[in-house]
Amino acid sequence: MSDEPAPSLAEAPYGPEPSAPTAPPAGVQRQRLHPLTPLLESFRFLTAAVAAAGLQAFTSRNFLFAIYIALAAAVVGGIASLIALQYRGFVIWGRELHIYGGVFTRSHRTVPLDRLQSVDLARPIRARLFGLAQLNIEVAGGDGTDAKLAYLKADRALELRAELLAIAGRPPAEPAPEPAEGAVPDRDAGLLVPQLTVKRLALASVLEALPVQLTAILVFGTAFAVTGSIFGFSTVATTLWVGFFAPALLGYLQSTVAMVNRFLRNGRFRIGRDGTNLLIQRGLTDTSHETVPVDRVTGVSFDEPVLWRSRRWRRVEVWTAAVAQQSATAVKSTTALPVGEPDQVAVVAAAAVPDLPSVFATERPPRRARWRMPLRWKRTGAALTDRAFVVRHGYWVNTHVAVPYARIQSVKVTQGRVQRMQGLATVRALAAGGLGHDAVALHRDVGEAVAMAAELRERADAAAALERPRLS
Amino acid sequence: MSPKATPVWDLWPGDLQWQPMSPQLRKVWVLRSWINLFFLAVAAAVPLTIWLGWEGPLWALGGYAVLASLRSWAVARTVATWGYAERDEDLLVRHGLLTRRLSIVPYGRIQLIDLSAGPIERMFGLTTVQVRTAALGSTTEVPGLDPPVASALRDRLAVRAAEVREGL
């Protein structure tokens, strides 16, 4: 610790000085959102209302009542959305984007375009029906600064995206608006990995969901057969149906829906690299464009579901420090490759983090930890590689997590009661972002764990020193 | 001390100058555990009184005394495990009696430093320093410092954080 007096922090400007007045004057013409916006935003509510009215009409044969409900909803909704639209809009003023909203509680969000991370174009299916799109605007610096502009006409959204990126002064390597879908003659041009075939994606989705579904069917089938043979099938069926089978069936359905969703989300997956960004386009029904700045990647995870193992397929996910946080609790990572062969995985990994290998030799925890995780033990491990801290865990989905040393925030060593009796400890390297975004090396020998933590800290400092200093 | 009882932080390579917390911290936490237990005892006294009549509150009081003494013993031992050490590049905080925890926070990654003091802490003139990094849910606390020590620590951390800023 030096004895020099503290530098006066107030004088050092943290961030660029605002050159223009921060708020636009009241008279500036606001740009409006598309008039269909309120309708699309209350899409789920509308569907529910229609379903409820339909059900009502169907069960009670009271068509008049249903018509009243529909009329009332249409009138109230129409008036409310017309009023709401008057107060919603946005203005590009200087180097800032101002977004207005709210009728009773006015909101005014200022997005500093200097700190713009990315502008993603998303097209949910309900918006695609009307040729609309939304822009997700992402700014460095955590919560509350991300903004959404929904909905705009698709071509207007592309124009606006280009405009915002131009104001932000992104390097010219950033392409002008991406070509419209279908306009590219060679569809694999400029891609890191050839576009995924539907067949492989479908097979991969099924194989991933199969273990869970098979186990569910087996468990409940045997439970039903055993209890049925003891108590008689009819009583079991009626008594257990409500309390047990219905929820189980619901869970089963949910897993199926999740599988289908994943398939739809990752259909037509294309990943390209442009300068310092990864550009991702995906989606069969809801298309979305995502931009992942490579210098913001805090970690890469490689998932290998148990049935993919024989095919040597893996999925690559990329964690970033600033992801558009729709909800605060959701831990979001971006899929960089839904399923790929070893060489494709290697290409994507190296594109996400320079020089990151995709195959790691991890060291298992000591044998005395084996009884604590009999299935997983063989597939658990940790390694300090050249560039990244790599941990491996999971049986049904075996995951390798690689966190580059320069992205390690803090390191924790914990030792539980039983671990203490066994002389084990767990090392945790935390990366920026949500909970669960950390690399956990389970059950290391205690001496090794502490040495590993010390080594991680040293390497993190060394790696961070090599990088150019950055704000935020 | 048997090797198994050696706390995990004592295995750290190299010498560390562990700074203890203020001796007042034990009083604060014991008092806090008494108050928490008191609410529990009051809550338990109501059904006990309905069930046992006038003996109920006595049982609640007796249970409270036993639990409070056990708890104070445990809390006193827990407080002894707290400690922090400042190294050149990072801050180390250790604590925990049953589950041992050692957190290492590099100065360059510190985003926010909070000073806070609850009502009981204020009675004894103590302050808690909280350090946050960009990783959510990784707040590192250094509780029970004398206010001058706490603000000195805060200032040192802030200066070092500004010097070696490493970002996300």
JSON list of N, CA and C in Angstrom, two decimals, chain A residues 279-332:
[
{"chain": "A", "resi": 279, "resn": "LEU", "atom": "N", "xyz": [-22.07, -12.97, -34.94]},
{"chain": "A", "resi": 279, "resn": "LEU", "atom": "CA", "xyz": [-23.43, -12.66, -35.38]},
{"chain": "A", "resi": 279, "resn": "LEU", "atom": "C", "xyz": [-24.21, -13.96, -35.47]},
{"chain": "A", "resi": 280, "resn": "ILE", "atom": "N", "xyz": [-25.34, -13.99, -34.82]},
{"chain": "A", "resi": 280, "resn": "ILE", "atom": "CA", "xyz": [-26.13, -15.21, -34.77]},
{"chain": "A", "resi": 280, "resn": "ILE", "atom": "C", "xyz": [-27.53, -14.90, -35.28]},
{"chain": "A", "resi": 281, "resn": "GLN", "atom": "N", "xyz": [-28.00, -15.73, -36.18]},
{"chain": "A", "resi": 281, "resn": "GLN", "atom": "CA", "xyz": [-29.39, -15.65, -36.64]},
{"chain": "A", "resi": 281, "resn": "GLN", "atom": "C", "xyz": [-30.01, -17.01, -36.40]},
{"chain": "A", "resi": 282, "resn": "ARG", "atom": "N", "xyz": [-31.21, -17.02, -35.83]},
{"chain": "A", "resi": 282, "resn": "ARG", "atom": "CA", "xyz": [-31.81, -18.34, -35.63]},
{"chain": "A", "resi": 282, "resn": "ARG", "atom": "C", "xyz": [-33.31, -18.22, -35.51]},
{"chain": "A", "resi": 283, "resn": "GLY", "atom": "N", "xyz": [-33.98, -19.34, -35.56]},
{"chain": "A", "resi": 283, "resn": "GLY", "atom": "CA", "xyz": [-35.40, -19.38, -35.32]},
{"chain": "A", "resi": 283, "resn": "GLY", "atom": "C", "xyz": [-36.18, -19.82, -36.53]},
{"chain": "A", "resi": 284, "resn": "LEU", "atom": "N", "xyz": [-37.07, -20.78, -36.31]},
{"chain": "A", "resi": 284, "resn": "LEU", "atom": "CA", "xyz": [-37.97, -21.19, -37.38]},
{"chain": "A", "resi": 284, "resn": "LEU", "atom": "C", "xyz": [-39.20, -20.31, -37.39]},
{"chain": "A", "resi": 285, "resn": "THR", "atom": "N", "xyz": [-39.82, -20.14, -36.22]},
{"chain": "A", "resi": 285, "resn": "THR", "atom": "CA", "xyz": [-41.02, -19.30, -36.16]},
{"chain": "A", "resi": 285, "resn": "THR", "atom": "C", "xyz": [-40.67, -17.91, -35.68]},
{"chain": "A", "resi": 286, "resn": "ASP", "atom": "N", "xyz": [-40.01, -17.79, -34.52]},
{"chain": "A", "resi": 286, "resn": "ASP", "atom": "CA", "xyz": [-39.57, -16.49, -34.03]},
{"chain": "A", "resi": 286, "resn": "ASP", "atom": "C", "xyz": [-38.12, -16.30, -34.44]},
{"chain": "A", "resi": 287, "resn": "THR", "atom": "N", "xyz": [-37.87, -15.48, -35.43]},
{"chain": "A", "resi": 287, "resn": "THR", "atom": "CA", "xyz": [-36.47, -15.31, -35.80]},
{"chain": "A", "resi": 287, "resn": "THR", "atom": "C", "xyz": [-35.84, -14.23, -34.95]},
{"chain": "A", "resi": 288, "resn": "SER", "atom": "N", "xyz": [-34.58, -14.41, -34.66]},
{"chain": "A", "resi": 288, "resn": "SER", "atom": "CA", "xyz": [-33.89, -13.35, -33.92]},
{"chain": "A", "resi": 288, "resn": "SER", "atom": "C", "xyz": [-32.47, -13.23, -34.43]},
{"chain": "A", "resi": 289, "resn": "HIS", "atom": "N", "xyz": [-31.97, -12.02, -34.37]},
{"chain": "A", "resi": 289, "resn": "HIS", "atom": "CA", "xyz": [-30.58, -11.75, -34.71]},
{"chain": "A", "resi": 289, "resn": "HIS", "atom": "C", "xyz": [-29.91, -11.37, -33.41]},
{"chain": "A", "resi": 290, "resn": "GLU", "atom": "N", "xyz": [-28.79, -11.95, -33.13]},
{"chain": "A", "resi": 290, "resn": "GLU", "atom": "CA", "xyz": [-28.08, -11.57, -31.92]},
{"chain": "A", "resi": 290, "resn": "GLU", "atom": "C", "xyz": [-26.65, -11.22, -32.26]},
{"chain": "A", "resi": 291, "resn": "THR", "atom": "N", "xyz": [-26.12, -10.32, -31.49]},
{"chain": "A", "resi": 291, "resn": "THR", "atom": "CA", "xyz": [-24.73, -9.92, -31.66]},
{"chain": "A", "resi": 291, "resn": "THR", "atom": "C", "xyz": [-24.01, -10.15, -30.34]},
{"chain": "A", "resi": 292, "resn": "VAL", "atom": "N", "xyz": [-22.99, -10.94, -30.36]},
{"chain": "A", "resi": 292, "resn": "VAL", "atom": "CA", "xyz": [-22.22, -11.20, -29.14]},
{"chain": "A", "resi": 292, "resn": "VAL", "atom": "C", "xyz": [-20.84, -10.58, -29.32]},
{"chain": "A", "resi": 293, "resn": "PRO", "atom": "N", "xyz": [-20.52, -9.52, -28.57]},
{"chain": "A", "resi": 293, "resn": "PRO", "atom": "CA", "xyz": [-19.18, -8.95, -28.67]},
{"chain": "A", "resi": 293, "resn": "PRO", "atom": "C", "xyz": [-18.18, -9.91, -28.05]},
{"chain": "A", "resi": 294, "resn": "VAL", "atom": "N", "xyz": [-17.16, -10.25, -28.81]},
{"chain": "A", "resi": 294, "resn": "VAL", "atom": "CA", "xyz": [-16.23, -11.29, -28.33]},
{"chain": "A", "resi": 294, "resn": "VAL", "atom": "C", "xyz": [-15.48, -10.83, -27.09]},
{"chain": "A", "resi": 295, "resn": "ASP", "atom": "N", "xyz": [-15.19, -9.53, -27.00]},
{"chain": "A", "resi": 295, "resn": "ASP", "atom": "CA", "xyz": [-14.43, -9.11, -25.82]},
{"chain": "A", "resi": 295, "resn": "ASP", "atom": "C", "xyz": [-15.29, -9.07, -24.56]},
{"chain": "A", "resi": 296, "resn": "ARG", "atom": "N", "xyz": [-16.56, -9.39, -24.68]},
{"chain": "A", "resi": 296, "resn": "ARG", "atom": "CA", "xyz": [-17.42, -9.45, -23.51]},
{"chain": "A", "resi": 296, "resn": "ARG", "atom": "C", "xyz": [-17.70, -10.88, -23.08]},
{"chain": "A", "resi": 297, "resn": "VAL", "atom": "N", "xyz": [-17.16, -11.84, -23.78]},
{"chain": "A", "resi": 297, "resn": "VAL", "atom": "CA", "xyz": [-17.46, -13.23, -23.45]},
{"chain": "A", "resi": 297, "resn": "VAL", "atom": "C", "xyz": [-16.78, -13.59, -22.14]},
{"chain": "A", "resi": 298, "resn": "THR", "atom": "N", "xyz": [-17.58, -14.00, -21.17]},
{"chain": "A", "resi": 298, "resn": "THR", "atom": "CA", "xyz": [-17.00, -14.35, -19.88]},
{"chain": "A", "resi": 298, "resn": "THR", "atom": "C", "xyz": [-16.79, -15.84, -19.71]},
{"chain": "A", "resi": 299, "resn": "GLY", "atom": "N", "xyz": [-17.39, -16.61, -20.56]},
{"chain": "A", "resi": 299, "resn": "GLY", "atom": "CA", "xyz": [-17.20, -18.05, -20.42]},
{"chain": "A", "resi": 299, "resn": "GLY", "atom": "C", "xyz": [-17.84, -18.78, -21.56]},
{"chain": "A", "resi": 300, "resn": "VAL", "atom": "N", "xyz": [-17.37, -19.99, -21.78]},
{"chain": "A", "resi": 300, "resn": "VAL", "atom": "CA", "xyz": [-17.94, -20.83, -22.83]},
{"chain": "A", "resi": 300, "resn": "VAL", "atom": "C", "xyz": [-18.26, -22.17, -22.19]},
{"chain": "A", "resi": 301, "resn": "SER", "atom": "N", "xyz": [-19.46, -22.69, -22.44]},
{"chain": "A", "resi": 301, "resn": "SER", "atom": "CA", "xyz": [-19.77, -24.00, -21.91]},
{"chain": "A", "resi": 301, "resn": "SER", "atom": "C", "xyz": [-20.08, -24.95, -23.04]},
{"chain": "A", "resi": 302, "resn": "PHE", "atom": "N", "xyz": [-19.62, -26.17, -22.87]},
{"chain": "A", "resi": 302, "resn": "PHE", "atom": "CA", "xyz": [-19.80, -27.23, -23.87]},
{"chain": "A", "resi": 302, "resn": "PHE", "atom": "C", "xyz": [-20.68, -28.29, -23.24]},
{"chain": "A", "resi": 303, "resn": "ASP", "atom": "N", "xyz": [-21.88, -28.48, -23.75]},
{"chain": "A", "resi": 303, "resn": "ASP", "atom": "CA", "xyz": [-22.80, -29.46, -23.18]},
{"chain": "A", "resi": 303, "resn": "ASP", "atom": "C", "xyz": [-22.78, -30.73, -24.02]},
{"chain": "A", "resi": 304, "resn": "GLU", "atom": "N", "xyz": [-22.83, -31.84, -23.32]},
{"chain": "A", "resi": 304, "resn": "GLU", "atom": "CA", "xyz": [-22.87, -33.13, -24.02]},
{"chain": "A", "resi": 304, "resn": "GLU", "atom": "C", "xyz": [-23.91, -34.02, -23.36]},
{"chain": "A", "resi": 305, "resn": "PRO", "atom": "N", "xyz": [-25.16, -33.99, -23.84]},
{"chain": "A", "resi": 305, "resn": "PRO", "atom": "CA", "xyz": [-26.17, -34.89, -23.28]},
{"chain": "A", "resi": 305, "resn": "PRO", "atom": "C", "xyz": [-25.76, -36.33, -23.48]},
{"chain": "A", "resi": 306, "resn": "VAL", "atom": "N", "xyz": [-26.26, -37.19, -22.62]},
{"chain": "A", "resi": 306, "resn": "VAL", "atom": "CA", "xyz": [-25.70, -38.54, -22.53]},
{"chain": "A", "resi": 306, "resn": "VAL", "atom": "C", "xyz": [-25.87, -39.30, -23.85]},
{"chain": "A", "resi": 307, "resn": "LEU", "atom": "N", "xyz": [-26.96, -39.07, -24.58]},
{"chain": "A", "resi": 307, "resn": "LEU", "atom": "CA", "xyz": [-27.16, -39.84, -25.81]},
{"chain": "A", "resi": 307, "resn": "LEU", "atom": "C", "xyz": [-26.42, -39.24, -27.01]},
{"chain": "A", "resi": 308, "resn": "TRP", "atom": "N", "xyz": [-25.82, -38.09, -26.83]},
{"chain": "A", "resi": 308, "resn": "TRP", "atom": "CA", "xyz": [-25.02, -37.52, -27.92]},
{"chain": "A", "resi": 308, "resn": "TRP", "atom": "C", "xyz": [-23.60, -38.07, -27.89]},
{"chain": "A", "resi": 309, "resn": "ARG", "atom": "N", "xyz": [-23.30, -38.77, -26.79]},
{"chain": "A", "resi": 309, "resn": "ARG", "atom": "CA", "xyz": [-21.90, -39.09, -26.54]},
{"chain": "A", "resi": 309, "resn": "ARG", "atom": "C", "xyz": [-21.32, -39.96, -27.65]},
{"chain": "A", "resi": 310, "resn": "SER", "atom": "N", "xyz": [-22.13, -40.94, -28.09]},
{"chain": "A", "resi": 310, "resn": "SER", "atom": "CA", "xyz": [-21.60, -41.87, -29.09]},
{"chain": "A", "resi": 310, "resn": "SER", "atom": "C", "xyz": [-21.38, -41.17, -30.43]},
{"chain": "A", "resi": 311, "resn": "ARG", "atom": "N", "xyz": [-22.12, -40.11, -30.66]},
{"chain": "A", "resi": 311, "resn": "ARG", "atom": "CA", "xyz": [-21.94, -39.38, -31.92]},
{"chain": "A", "resi": 311, "resn": "ARG", "atom": "C", "xyz": [-20.91, -38.28, -31.80]},
{"chain": "A", "resi": 312, "resn": "ARG", "atom": "N", "xyz": [-20.44, -38.05, -30.60]},
{"chain": "A", "resi": 312, "resn": "ARG", "atom": "CA", "xyz": [-19.44, -37.01, -30.31]},
{"chain": "A", "resi": 312, "resn": "ARG", "atom": "C", "xyz": [-19.97, -35.63, -30.69]},
{"chain": "A", "resi": 313, "resn": "TRP", "atom": "N", "xyz": [-21.25, -35.44, -30.50]},
{"chain": "A", "resi": 313, "resn": "TRP", "atom": "CA", "xyz": [-21.83, -34.12, -30.72]},
{"chain": "A", "resi": 313, "resn": "TRP", "atom": "C", "xyz": [-21.72, -33.31, -29.44]},
{"chain": "A", "resi": 314, "resn": "ARG", "atom": "N", "xyz": [-21.65, -32.03, -29.60]},
{"chain": "A", "resi": 314, "resn": "ARG", "atom": "CA", "xyz": [-21.68, -31.16, -28.43]},
{"chain": "A", "resi": 314, "resn": "ARG", "atom": "C", "xyz": [-22.39, -29.85, -28.77]},
{"chain": "A", "resi": 315, "resn": "ARG", "atom": "N", "xyz": [-22.88, -29.19, -27.74]},
{"chain": "A", "resi": 315, "resn": "ARG", "atom": "CA", "xyz": [-23.50, -27.89, -27.92]},
{"chain": "A", "resi": 315, "resn": "ARG", "atom": "C", "xyz": [-22.58, -26.86, -27.28]},
{"chain": "A", "resi": 316, "resn": "VAL", "atom": "N", "xyz": [-22.49, -25.70, -27.89]},
{"chain": "A", "resi": 316, "resn": "VAL", "atom": "CA", "xyz": [-21.64, -24.64, -27.35]},
{"chain": "A", "resi": 316, "resn": "VAL", "atom": "C", "xyz": [-22.52, -23.48, -26.93]},
{"chain": "A", "resi": 317, "resn": "GLU", "atom": "N", "xyz": [-22.34, -23.03, -25.69]},
{"chain": "A", "resi": 317, "resn": "GLU", "atom": "CA", "xyz": [-23.05, -21.84, -25.24]},
{"chain": "A", "resi": 317, "resn": "GLU", "atom": "C", "xyz": [-22.03, -20.81, -24.80]},
{"chain": "A", "resi": 318, "resn": "VAL", "atom": "N", "xyz": [-22.39, -19.57, -25.01]},
{"chain": "A", "resi": 318, "resn": "VAL", "atom": "CA", "xyz": [-21.47, -18.47, -24.71]},
{"chain": "A", "resi": 318, "resn": "VAL", "atom": "C", "xyz": [-22.10, -17.60, -23.64]},
{"chain": "A", "resi": 319, "resn": "TRP", "atom": "N", "xyz": [-21.36, -17.33, -22.58]},
{"chain": "A", "resi": 319, "resn": "TRP", "atom": "CA", "xyz": [-21.86, -16.41, -21.56]},
{"chain": "A", "resi": 319, "resn": "TRP", "atom": "C", "xyz": [-21.30, -15.03, -21.84]},
{"chain": "A", "resi": 320, "resn": "THR", "atom": "N", "xyz": [-22.14, -14.04, -21.69]},
{"chain": "A", "resi": 320, "resn": "THR", "atom": "CA", "xyz": [-21.64, -12.68, -21.86]},
{"chain": "A", "resi": 320, "resn": "THR", "atom": "C", "xyz": [-21.96, -11.86, -20.62]},
{"chain": "A", "resi": 321, "resn": "ALA", "atom": "N", "xyz": [-21.17, -10.83, -20.42]},
{"chain": "A", "resi": 321, "resn": "ALA", "atom": "CA", "xyz": [-21.35, -10.00, -19.23]},
{"chain": "A", "resi": 321, "resn": "ALA", "atom": "C", "xyz": [-22.60, -9.16, -19.36]},
{"chain": "A", "resi": 322, "resn": "ALA", "atom": "N", "xyz": [-22.87, -8.66, -20.54]},
{"chain": "A", "resi": 322, "resn": "ALA", "atom": "CA", "xyz": [-24.03, -7.81, -20.71]},
{"chain": "A", "resi": 322, "resn": "ALA", "atom": "C", "xyz": [-24.98, -8.45, -21.70]},
{"chain": "A", "resi": 323, "resn": "VAL", "atom": "N", "xyz": [-25.92, -9.20, -21.19]},
{"chain": "A", "resi": 323, "resn": "VAL", "atom": "CA", "xyz": [-26.94, -9.75, -22.07]},
{"chain": "A", "resi": 323, "resn": "VAL", "atom": "C", "xyz": [-28.21, -8.98, -21.79]},
{"chain": "A", "resi": 324, "resn": "ALA", "atom": "N", "xyz": [-29.03, -8.80, -22.79]},
{"chain": "A", "resi": 324, "resn": "ALA", "atom": "CA", "xyz": [-30.29, -8.10, -22.59]},
{"chain": "A", "resi": 324, "resn": "ALA", "atom": "C", "xyz": [-31.11, -8.88, -21.58]},
{"chain": "A", "resi": 325, "resn": "GLN", "atom": "N", "xyz": [-31.34, -8.26, -20.45]},
{"chain": "A", "resi": 325, "resn": "GLN", "atom": "CA", "xyz": [-32.01, -8.98, -19.39]},
{"chain": "A", "resi": 325, "resn": "GLN", "atom": "C", "xyz": [-33.49, -8.66, -19.40]},
{"chain": "A", "resi": 326, "resn": "GLN", "atom": "N", "xyz": [-34.25, -9.57, -20.00]},
{"chain": "A", "resi": 326, "resn": "GLN", "atom": "CA", "xyz": [-35.69, -9.36, -20.01]},
{"chain": "A", "resi": 326, "resn": "GLN", "atom": "C", "xyz": [-36.24, -9.46, -18.60]},
{"chain": "A", "resi": 327, "resn": "SER", "atom": "N", "xyz": [-35.80, -10.48, -17.88]},
{"chain": "A", "resi": 327, "resn": "SER", "atom": "CA", "xyz": [-36.19, -10.58, -16.48]},
{"chain": "A", "resi": 327, "resn": "SER", "atom": "C", "xyz": [-34.92, -10.72, -15.67]},
{"chain": "A", "resi": 328, "resn": "ALA", "atom": "N", "xyz": [-34.97, -10.15, -14.49]},
{"chain": "A", "resi": 328, "resn": "ALA", "atom": "CA", "xyz": [-33.74, -10.06, -13.71]},
{"chain": "A", "resi": 328, "resn": "ALA", "atom": "C", "xyz": [-33.23, -11.44, -13.29]},
{"chain": "A", "resi": 329, "resn": "THR", "atom": "N", "xyz": [-34.16, -12.39, -13.11]},
{"chain": "A", "resi": 329, "resn": "THR", "atom": "CA", "xyz": [-33.71, -13.66, -12.57]},
{"chain": "A", "resi": 329, "resn": "THR", "atom": "C", "xyz": [-33.16, -14.58, -13.65]},
{"chain": "A", "resi": 330, "resn": "ALA", "atom": "N", "xyz": [-33.58, -14.36, -14.88]},
{"chain": "A", "resi": 330, "resn": "ALA", "atom": "CA", "xyz": [-33.17, -15.29, -15.93]},
{"chain": "A", "resi": 330, "resn": "ALA", "atom": "C", "xyz": [-31.68, -15.18, -16.19]},
{"chain": "A", "resi": 331, "resn": "VAL", "atom": "N", "xyz": [-31.01, -16.30, -16.08]},
{"chain": "A", "resi": 331, "resn": "VAL", "atom": "CA", "xyz": [-29.60, -16.34, -16.41]},
{"chain": "A", "resi": 331, "resn": "VAL", "atom": "C", "xyz": [-29.52, -16.66, -17.89]},
{"chain": "A", "resi": 332, "resn": "LYS", "atom": "N", "xyz": [-29.05, -15.73, -18.67]},
{"chain": "A", "resi": 332, "resn": "LYS", "atom": "CA", "xyz": [-29.08, -15.96, -20.10]},
{"chain": "A", "resi": 332, "resn": "LYS", "atom": "C", "xyz": [-27.70, -16.23, -20.64]}
]
